[in-house]
Each structure stands twice: as C-alpha cells, then as structure tokens.
PDB file of C-alpha atoms in Angstrom:
ATOM      1  CA  UNK Q   1     -25.321  -3.334 -13.428  1.00  0.00           C
ATOM      2  CA  UNK Q   2     -24.254  -0.047 -12.182  1.00  0.00           C
ATOM      3  CA  UNK Q   3     -20.821   1.074 -13.281  1.00  0.00           C
ATOM      4  CA  UNK Q   4     -19.701   1.676  -9.645  1.00  0.00           C
ATOM      5  CA  UNK Q   5     -20.917  -1.825  -8.691  1.00  0.00           C
ATOM      6  CA  UNK Q   6     -19.104  -3.185 -11.674  1.00  0.00           C
ATOM      7  CA  UNK Q   7     -15.891  -1.593 -10.681  1.00  0.00           C
ATOM      8  CA  UNK Q   8     -16.265  -2.856  -7.065  1.00  0.00           C
ATOM      9  CA  UNK Q   9     -16.899  -6.419  -8.374  1.00  0.00           C
ATOM     10  CA  UNK Q  10     -13.756  -6.187 -10.577  1.00  0.00           C
ATOM     11  CA  UNK Q  11     -11.645  -4.939  -7.759  1.00  0.00           C
ATOM     12  CA  UNK Q  12     -12.880  -7.691  -5.400  1.00  0.00           C
ATOM     13  CA  UNK Q  13     -12.165 -10.344  -8.048  1.00  0.00           C
ATOM     14  CA  UNK Q  14      -8.593  -8.850  -8.540  1.00  0.00           C
ATOM     15  CA  UNK Q  15      -7.977  -8.876  -4.813  1.00  0.00           C
ATOM     16  CA  UNK Q  16      -9.167 -12.501  -4.402  1.00  0.00           C
ATOM     17  CA  UNK Q  17      -6.725 -13.528  -7.060  1.00  0.00           C
ATOM     18  CA  UNK Q  18      -3.908 -11.443  -5.691  1.00  0.00           C
ATOM     19  CA  UNK Q  19      -4.436 -12.942  -2.081  1.00  0.00           C
ATOM     20  CA  UNK Q  20      -4.360 -16.388  -3.581  1.00  0.00           C
ATOM     21  CA  UNK Q  21      -1.097 -15.659  -5.415  1.00  0.00           C
ATOM     22  CA  UNK Q  22       0.432 -14.049  -2.332  1.00  0.00           C
ATOM     23  CA  UNK Q  23      -0.545 -17.039  -0.116  1.00  0.00           C
ATOM     24  CA  UNK Q  24       0.903 -19.518  -2.643  1.00  0.00           C
ATOM     25  CA  UNK Q  25       4.137 -17.567  -2.605  1.00  0.00           C
ATOM     26  CA  UNK Q  26       4.204 -17.734   1.202  1.00  0.00           C
ATOM     27  CA  UNK Q  27       3.586 -21.471   1.078  1.00  0.00           C
ATOM     28  CA  UNK Q  28       5.590 -22.699  -1.960  1.00  0.00           C
ATOM     29  CA  UNK Q  29       7.912 -19.881  -2.971  1.00  0.00           C
ATOM     30  CA  UNK Q  30       7.390 -17.963  -6.158  1.00  0.00           C
ATOM     31  CA  UNK Q  31       8.582 -20.782  -8.409  1.00  0.00           C
ATOM     32  CA  UNK Q  32       6.542 -23.444  -6.634  1.00  0.00           C
ATOM     33  CA  UNK Q  33       3.269 -22.752  -8.377  1.00  0.00           C
ATOM     34  CA  UNK Q  34       1.733 -21.648 -11.637  1.00  0.00           C
ATOM     35  CA  UNK Q  35      -1.105 -19.396 -12.725  1.00  0.00           C
ATOM     36  CA  UNK Q  36      -3.368 -22.485 -12.792  1.00  0.00           C
ATOM     37  CA  UNK Q  37      -2.758 -22.964  -9.071  1.00  0.00           C
ATOM     38  CA  UNK Q  38      -3.801 -19.385  -8.459  1.00  0.00           C
ATOM     39  CA  UNK Q  39      -7.121 -19.645 -10.270  1.00  0.00           C
ATOM     40  CA  UNK Q  40      -7.848 -22.967  -8.743  1.00  0.00           C
ATOM     41  CA  UNK Q  41      -7.442 -21.553  -5.213  1.00  0.00           C
ATOM     42  CA  UNK Q  42      -9.300 -18.334  -5.984  1.00  0.00           C
ATOM     43  CA  UNK Q  43     -12.122 -20.140  -7.851  1.00  0.00           C
ATOM     44  CA  UNK Q  44     -11.878 -18.119 -11.052  1.00  0.00           C
ATOM     45  CA  UNK Q  45     -10.803 -19.005 -14.657  1.00  0.00           C
ATOM     46  CA  UNK Q  46      -7.499 -18.421 -16.359  1.00  0.00           C
ATOM     47  CA  UNK Q  47      -9.281 -15.981 -18.628  1.00  0.00           C
ATOM     48  CA  UNK Q  48     -10.429 -13.905 -15.652  1.00  0.00           C
ATOM     49  CA  UNK Q  49      -6.847 -13.969 -14.225  1.00  0.00           C
ATOM     50  CA  UNK Q  50      -5.487 -12.700 -17.666  1.00  0.00           C
ATOM     51  CA  UNK Q  51      -8.142  -9.869 -17.533  1.00  0.00           C
ATOM     52  CA  UNK Q  52      -6.594  -8.656 -14.247  1.00  0.00           C
ATOM     53  CA  UNK Q  53      -2.819  -9.490 -14.334  1.00  0.00           C
ATOM     54  CA  UNK Q  54      -0.053 -10.061 -16.875  1.00  0.00           C
ATOM     55  CA  UNK Q  55       1.712 -12.644 -14.729  1.00  0.00           C
ATOM     56  CA  UNK Q  56       1.702 -14.166 -11.274  1.00  0.00           C
ATOM     57  CA  UNK Q  57       4.370 -11.640 -10.139  1.00  0.00           C
ATOM     58  CA  UNK Q  58       1.930  -8.840 -10.785  1.00  0.00           C
ATOM     59  CA  UNK Q  59      -0.851 -10.573  -8.906  1.00  0.00           C
ATOM     60  CA  UNK Q  60       1.429 -11.272  -5.798  1.00  0.00           C
ATOM     61  CA  UNK Q  61       2.505  -7.568  -5.746  1.00  0.00           C
ATOM     62  CA  UNK Q  62      -1.037  -6.241  -6.089  1.00  0.00           C
ATOM     63  CA  UNK Q  63      -2.003  -7.751  -2.746  1.00  0.00           C
ATOM     64  CA  UNK Q  64      -0.663  -4.591  -1.107  1.00  0.00           C
ATOM     65  CA  UNK Q  65      -2.689  -2.167  -3.175  1.00  0.00           C
ATOM     66  CA  UNK Q  66      -5.963  -4.090  -2.476  1.00  0.00           C
ATOM     67  CA  UNK Q  67      -5.305  -3.675   1.298  1.00  0.00           C
ATOM     68  CA  UNK Q  68      -5.419   0.101   0.940  1.00  0.00           C
ATOM     69  CA  UNK Q  69      -8.688   1.853   1.544  1.00  0.00           C
ATOM     70  CA  UNK Q  70      -9.942   4.349  -0.977  1.00  0.00           C
ATOM     71  CA  UNK Q  71      -8.102   7.530  -0.242  1.00  0.00           C
ATOM     72  CA  UNK Q  72     -10.797   9.762  -1.777  1.00  0.00           C
ATOM     73  CA  UNK Q  73     -13.366   8.412   0.670  1.00  0.00           C
ATOM     74  CA  UNK Q  74     -11.052   9.221   3.645  1.00  0.00           C
ATOM     75  CA  UNK Q  75     -10.434  12.740   2.386  1.00  0.00           C
ATOM     76  CA  UNK Q  76     -14.010  13.566   1.538  1.00  0.00           C
ATOM     77  CA  UNK Q  77     -15.004  12.683   5.133  1.00  0.00           C
ATOM     78  CA  UNK Q  78     -12.644  15.280   6.556  1.00  0.00           C
ATOM     79  CA  UNK Q  79     -13.525  18.956   7.230  1.00  0.00           C
ATOM     80  CA  UNK Q  80     -12.685  21.225   4.140  1.00  0.00           C
ATOM     81  CA  UNK Q  81     -10.643  23.624   6.235  1.00  0.00           C
ATOM     82  CA  UNK Q  82      -8.545  20.973   7.918  1.00  0.00           C
ATOM     83  CA  UNK Q  83      -4.839  21.813   7.559  1.00  0.00           C
ATOM     84  CA  UNK Q  84      -3.265  19.538   4.811  1.00  0.00           C
ATOM     85  CA  UNK Q  85      -0.820  18.233   7.334  1.00  0.00           C
ATOM     86  CA  UNK Q  86      -3.640  16.879   9.524  1.00  0.00           C
ATOM     87  CA  UNK Q  87      -5.440  15.555   6.508  1.00  0.00           C
ATOM     88  CA  UNK Q  88      -2.318  13.626   5.423  1.00  0.00           C
ATOM     89  CA  UNK Q  89      -1.990  12.251   9.006  1.00  0.00           C
ATOM     90  CA  UNK Q  90      -5.642  11.069   8.848  1.00  0.00           C
ATOM     91  CA  UNK Q  91      -4.933   9.360   5.481  1.00  0.00           C
ATOM     92  CA  UNK Q  92      -1.703   7.649   6.906  1.00  0.00           C
ATOM     93  CA  UNK Q  93      -3.630   6.306   9.802  1.00  0.00           C
ATOM     94  CA  UNK Q  94      -6.560   4.990   7.717  1.00  0.00           C
ATOM     95  CA  UNK Q  95      -4.699   3.973   4.595  1.00  0.00           C
ATOM     96  CA  UNK Q  96      -1.342   2.647   5.808  1.00  0.00           C
ATOM     97  CA  UNK Q  97      -2.539   0.453   8.627  1.00  0.00           C
ATOM     98  CA  UNK Q  98      -0.148  -1.869  10.419  1.00  0.00           C
ATOM     99  CA  UNK Q  99      -1.669  -4.848   8.540  1.00  0.00           C
ATOM    100  CA  UNK Q 100      -0.934  -3.098   5.236  1.00  0.00           C
ATOM    101  CA  UNK Q 101       2.543  -2.292   6.284  1.00  0.00           C
ATOM    102  CA  UNK Q 102       3.293  -5.860   7.364  1.00  0.00           C
ATOM    103  CA  UNK Q 103       2.132  -7.113   3.927  1.00  0.00           C
ATOM    104  CA  UNK Q 104       4.387  -4.499   2.238  1.00  0.00           C
ATOM    105  CA  UNK Q 105       7.373  -5.600   4.423  1.00  0.00           C
ATOM    106  CA  UNK Q 106       6.703  -9.202   3.532  1.00  0.00           C
ATOM    107  CA  UNK Q 107       6.473  -8.322  -0.194  1.00  0.00           C
ATOM    108  CA  UNK Q 108       9.752  -6.405  -0.047  1.00  0.00           C
ATOM    109  CA  UNK Q 109      11.418  -9.470   1.549  1.00  0.00           C
ATOM    110  CA  UNK Q 110       9.898 -11.612  -1.194  1.00  0.00           C
ATOM    111  CA  UNK Q 111      11.172  -9.236  -3.805  1.00  0.00           C
ATOM    112  CA  UNK Q 112      14.734  -9.497  -2.497  1.00  0.00           C
ATOM    113  CA  UNK Q 113      14.429 -13.315  -2.654  1.00  0.00           C
ATOM    114  CA  UNK Q 114      12.772 -13.304  -6.127  1.00  0.00           C
ATOM    115  CA  UNK Q 115      14.242 -10.499  -8.358  1.00  0.00           C
ATOM    116  CA  UNK Q 116      11.503 -11.005 -10.998  1.00  0.00           C
ATOM    117  CA  UNK Q 117       9.042  -9.806  -8.406  1.00  0.00           C
ATOM    118  CA  UNK Q 118      10.806  -6.589  -7.565  1.00  0.00           C
ATOM    119  CA  UNK Q 119       9.638  -4.372 -10.436  1.00  0.00           C
ATOM    120  CA  UNK Q 120       6.023  -5.214  -9.709  1.00  0.00           C
ATOM    121  CA  UNK Q 121       6.401  -4.433  -6.065  1.00  0.00           C
ATOM    122  CA  UNK Q 122       8.092  -1.153  -6.802  1.00  0.00           C
ATOM    123  CA  UNK Q 123       5.185  -0.466  -9.391  1.00  0.00           C
ATOM    124  CA  UNK Q 124       2.497  -0.998  -6.789  1.00  0.00           C
ATOM    125  CA  UNK Q 125       4.321   1.221  -4.327  1.00  0.00           C
ATOM    126  CA  UNK Q 126       4.564   3.872  -6.994  1.00  0.00           C
ATOM    127  CA  UNK Q 127       0.860   3.614  -7.833  1.00  0.00           C
ATOM    128  CA  UNK Q 128      -0.153   3.901  -4.226  1.00  0.00           C
ATOM    129  CA  UNK Q 129       2.061   7.035  -3.837  1.00  0.00           C
ATOM    130  CA  UNK Q 130       0.709   8.760  -6.941  1.00  0.00           C
ATOM    131  CA  UNK Q 131      -2.924   7.965  -6.274  1.00  0.00           C
ATOM    132  CA  UNK Q 132      -2.611   9.469  -2.716  1.00  0.00           C
ATOM    133  CA  UNK Q 133      -0.515  12.516  -3.751  1.00  0.00           C
ATOM    134  CA  UNK Q 134      -2.949  13.465  -6.606  1.00  0.00           C
ATOM    135  CA  UNK Q 135      -5.964  13.231  -4.293  1.00  0.00           C
ATOM    136  CA  UNK Q 136      -4.221  15.223  -1.625  1.00  0.00           C
ATOM    137  CA  UNK Q 137      -3.363  17.903  -4.173  1.00  0.00           C
ATOM    138  CA  UNK Q 138      -6.972  18.172  -5.148  1.00  0.00           C
ATOM    139  CA  UNK Q 139      -7.925  18.626  -1.465  1.00  0.00           C
ATOM    140  CA  UNK Q 140      -5.215  21.336  -1.101  1.00  0.00           C
ATOM    141  CA  UNK Q 141      -6.660  23.332  -3.997  1.00  0.00           C
ATOM    142  CA  UNK Q 142      -5.375  26.903  -4.004  1.00  0.00           C
ATOM    143  CA  UNK Q 143      -4.697  27.021  -0.273  1.00  0.00           C
ATOM    144  CA  UNK Q 144      -0.991  26.109  -0.546  1.00  0.00           C
ATOM    145  CA  UNK Q 145       1.799  26.866  -3.048  1.00  0.00           C
ATOM    146  CA  UNK Q 146       1.983  24.220  -5.788  1.00  0.00           C
ATOM    147  CA  UNK Q 147       5.396  22.882  -4.493  1.00  0.00           C
ATOM    148  CA  UNK Q 148       3.871  22.300  -0.870  1.00  0.00           C
ATOM    149  CA  UNK Q 149       2.004  19.068  -1.701  1.00  0.00           C
ATOM    150  CA  UNK Q 150       4.813  17.131  -3.327  1.00  0.00           C
ATOM    151  CA  UNK Q 151       7.325  18.198  -0.760  1.00  0.00           C
ATOM    152  CA  UNK Q 152       5.055  17.217   2.158  1.00  0.00           C
ATOM    153  CA  UNK Q 153       4.033  13.937   0.646  1.00  0.00           C
ATOM    154  CA  UNK Q 154       7.692  13.186  -0.307  1.00  0.00           C
ATOM    155  CA  UNK Q 155       8.730  13.620   3.244  1.00  0.00           C
ATOM    156  CA  UNK Q 156       6.095  11.486   4.812  1.00  0.00           C
ATOM    157  CA  UNK Q 157       6.488   8.775   2.075  1.00  0.00           C
ATOM    158  CA  UNK Q 158      10.242   8.749   2.616  1.00  0.00           C
ATOM    159  CA  UNK Q 159       9.847   8.288   6.328  1.00  0.00           C
ATOM    160  CA  UNK Q 160       7.368   5.439   5.770  1.00  0.00           C
ATOM    161  CA  UNK Q 161       9.713   3.775   3.340  1.00  0.00           C
ATOM    162  CA  UNK Q 162      12.616   4.002   5.847  1.00  0.00           C
ATOM    163  CA  UNK Q 163      10.448   2.363   8.378  1.00  0.00           C
ATOM    164  CA  UNK Q 164       9.459  -0.341   5.979  1.00  0.00           C
ATOM    165  CA  UNK Q 165      13.011  -0.959   4.813  1.00  0.00           C
ATOM    166  CA  UNK Q 166      14.301  -1.160   8.406  1.00  0.00           C
ATOM    167  CA  UNK Q 167      16.458   2.080   8.216  1.00  0.00           C
ATOM    168  CA  UNK Q 168      14.281   3.258  11.128  1.00  0.00           C
ATOM    169  CA  UNK Q 169      13.488   0.803  13.912  1.00  0.00           C
ATOM    170  CA  UNK Q 170       9.762   0.682  13.774  1.00  0.00           C
ATOM    171  CA  UNK Q 171       7.892  -2.249  15.242  1.00  0.00           C
ATOM    172  CA  UNK Q 172       4.660  -3.384  13.749  1.00  0.00           C
ATOM    173  CA  UNK Q 173       2.060  -5.489  15.731  1.00  0.00           C
ATOM    174  CA  UNK Q 174       2.500  -9.135  14.923  1.00  0.00           C
ATOM    175  CA  UNK Q 175       6.214  -9.016  14.504  1.00  0.00           C
ATOM    176  CA  UNK Q 176       8.255 -10.986  16.979  1.00  0.00           C
ATOM    177  CA  UNK Q 177      11.750  -9.594  16.552  1.00  0.00           C
ATOM    178  CA  UNK Q 178      11.233  -6.498  18.815  1.00  0.00           C
ATOM    179  CA  UNK Q 179      14.550  -4.732  19.765  1.00  0.00           C
ATOM    180  CA  UNK Q 180      14.673  -2.660  22.884  1.00  0.00           C
ATOM    181  CA  UNK Q 181      15.070   0.534  20.856  1.00  0.00           C
ATOM    182  CA  UNK Q 182      12.121  -0.053  18.499  1.00  0.00           C
ATOM    183  CA  UNK Q 183       9.196   2.316  18.554  1.00  0.00           C
ATOM    184  CA  UNK Q 184       5.665   1.253  17.751  1.00  0.00           C
ATOM    185  CA  UNK Q 185       3.975   2.464  14.500  1.00  0.00           C
ATOM    186  CA  UNK Q 186       1.596   4.907  16.144  1.00  0.00           C
ATOM    187  CA  UNK Q 187       4.514   6.704  17.977  1.00  0.00           C
ATOM    188  CA  UNK Q 188       6.466   6.713  14.725  1.00  0.00           C
ATOM    189  CA  UNK Q 189       3.672   8.552  12.908  1.00  0.00           C
ATOM    190  CA  UNK Q 190       3.236  10.990  15.831  1.00  0.00           C
ATOM    191  CA  UNK Q 191       6.946  11.751  15.991  1.00  0.00           C
ATOM    192  CA  UNK Q 192       7.128  12.221  12.138  1.00  0.00           C
ATOM    193  CA  UNK Q 193       4.337  14.630  12.008  1.00  0.00           C
ATOM    194  CA  UNK Q 194       5.511  16.551  15.119  1.00  0.00           C
ATOM    195  CA  UNK Q 195       8.862  17.049  13.265  1.00  0.00           C
ATOM    196  CA  UNK Q 196       7.008  18.306  10.195  1.00  0.00           C
ATOM    197  CA  UNK Q 197       4.831  20.646  12.190  1.00  0.00           C
ATOM    198  CA  UNK Q 198       7.691  22.135  14.237  1.00  0.00           C
ATOM    199  CA  UNK Q 199      10.606  21.906  11.811  1.00  0.00           C
ATOM    200  CA  UNK Q 200      13.272  19.265  11.431  1.00  0.00           C
TER     201      UNK Q 200
END
C-alpha cells in the first residue's frame, strides 16, 4: 500500500473513532461511557483505539482536528504572489468553517463541564494553530520579515478565539440563541481582515 494511502486510511480511522467518542459524550456525558463503547460504535477493536488515542478524552477532543482540511492543499492552490494576508483569509474561510467552529464551541463547553477534557481540547487547538502557522511561514518565504508571520497569525487566531469563547458576539449557522447585536461569521472575518489591512 502506498504510504500516502496508508496515512489517509489511518486518519480516517482516527476520525471515525473521534466522532464516535464525541457523539457518546453528547448523548451520555463524558463519564457515561467507556472505551469499549467507542470501539463498538465505530466498528474497530480496542487495540486500534489504543494505536490512535491514549484515552477517551483525547479521542473526543480530536474530532475538531479531523474536521479541518489539510492547510497545505489550500495554500498550494493559491497564486504564489498572493499577499500573505489574503492567503491567510483563504485558509480561514476553507479551514475554519462554521461547522468546524460549532464543533470547537461545543468542545469548549464540554471542557468546562468536564475538566479532564480541557487539556486535550487545548492541545488540539495548539496543534491546529502550529500546523497552520508553520505552513503559512513556508509560503511567506523571504517576502516578509521573520516577525510578520507569527504576529499576523497571532492576531487572527486571537480574534477567532474571542469569537469562539463569546468575547465577541459572533453567530454561527445552526445556533438558535441569536442576539440582535450578533454578526455572522462571514462578516466577522471580513471585518477582522479589513482592520488588519487598514490598521487597528
């Protein structure tokens, strides 16, 4: 089997297990099921689970990473001379979809309810951030000062986290609790990147 195909199969297996763990947490609460329930639902063995995750908390949190498209594929499809800010906006639109953000919001709520889940949710968020930032840096190459990529990415990531945590009133499709002051996610991205282009 080709190595690329092997990797894709492994990722798909991990995602299936993660989705099963996430759904069981929704239905029964984190302490209402065990690893055996996850593998039964996903159709895999306990050994397969152990090859992917150290515990059910790690599996639950990993559902968010599995919903994120491969950033490298997004970036390689963009023109080489595209300004980095526009490249990052394209990544945000493709990678951090409303479905992904809804899942991340739900995970953050779960982490507040179940403290043992919190370090795994934070770990997944950090992994997502580092993966995207490293790839963005490789696309930037020598076109920008070395400080530019981490500052730019940090500003955008901070804005997205503020929206996820509720510091900014951003409404995601599928949410029912819409306040009159809430802005939709697309408008939020446009406004964030307008500020970055024109100065805060």
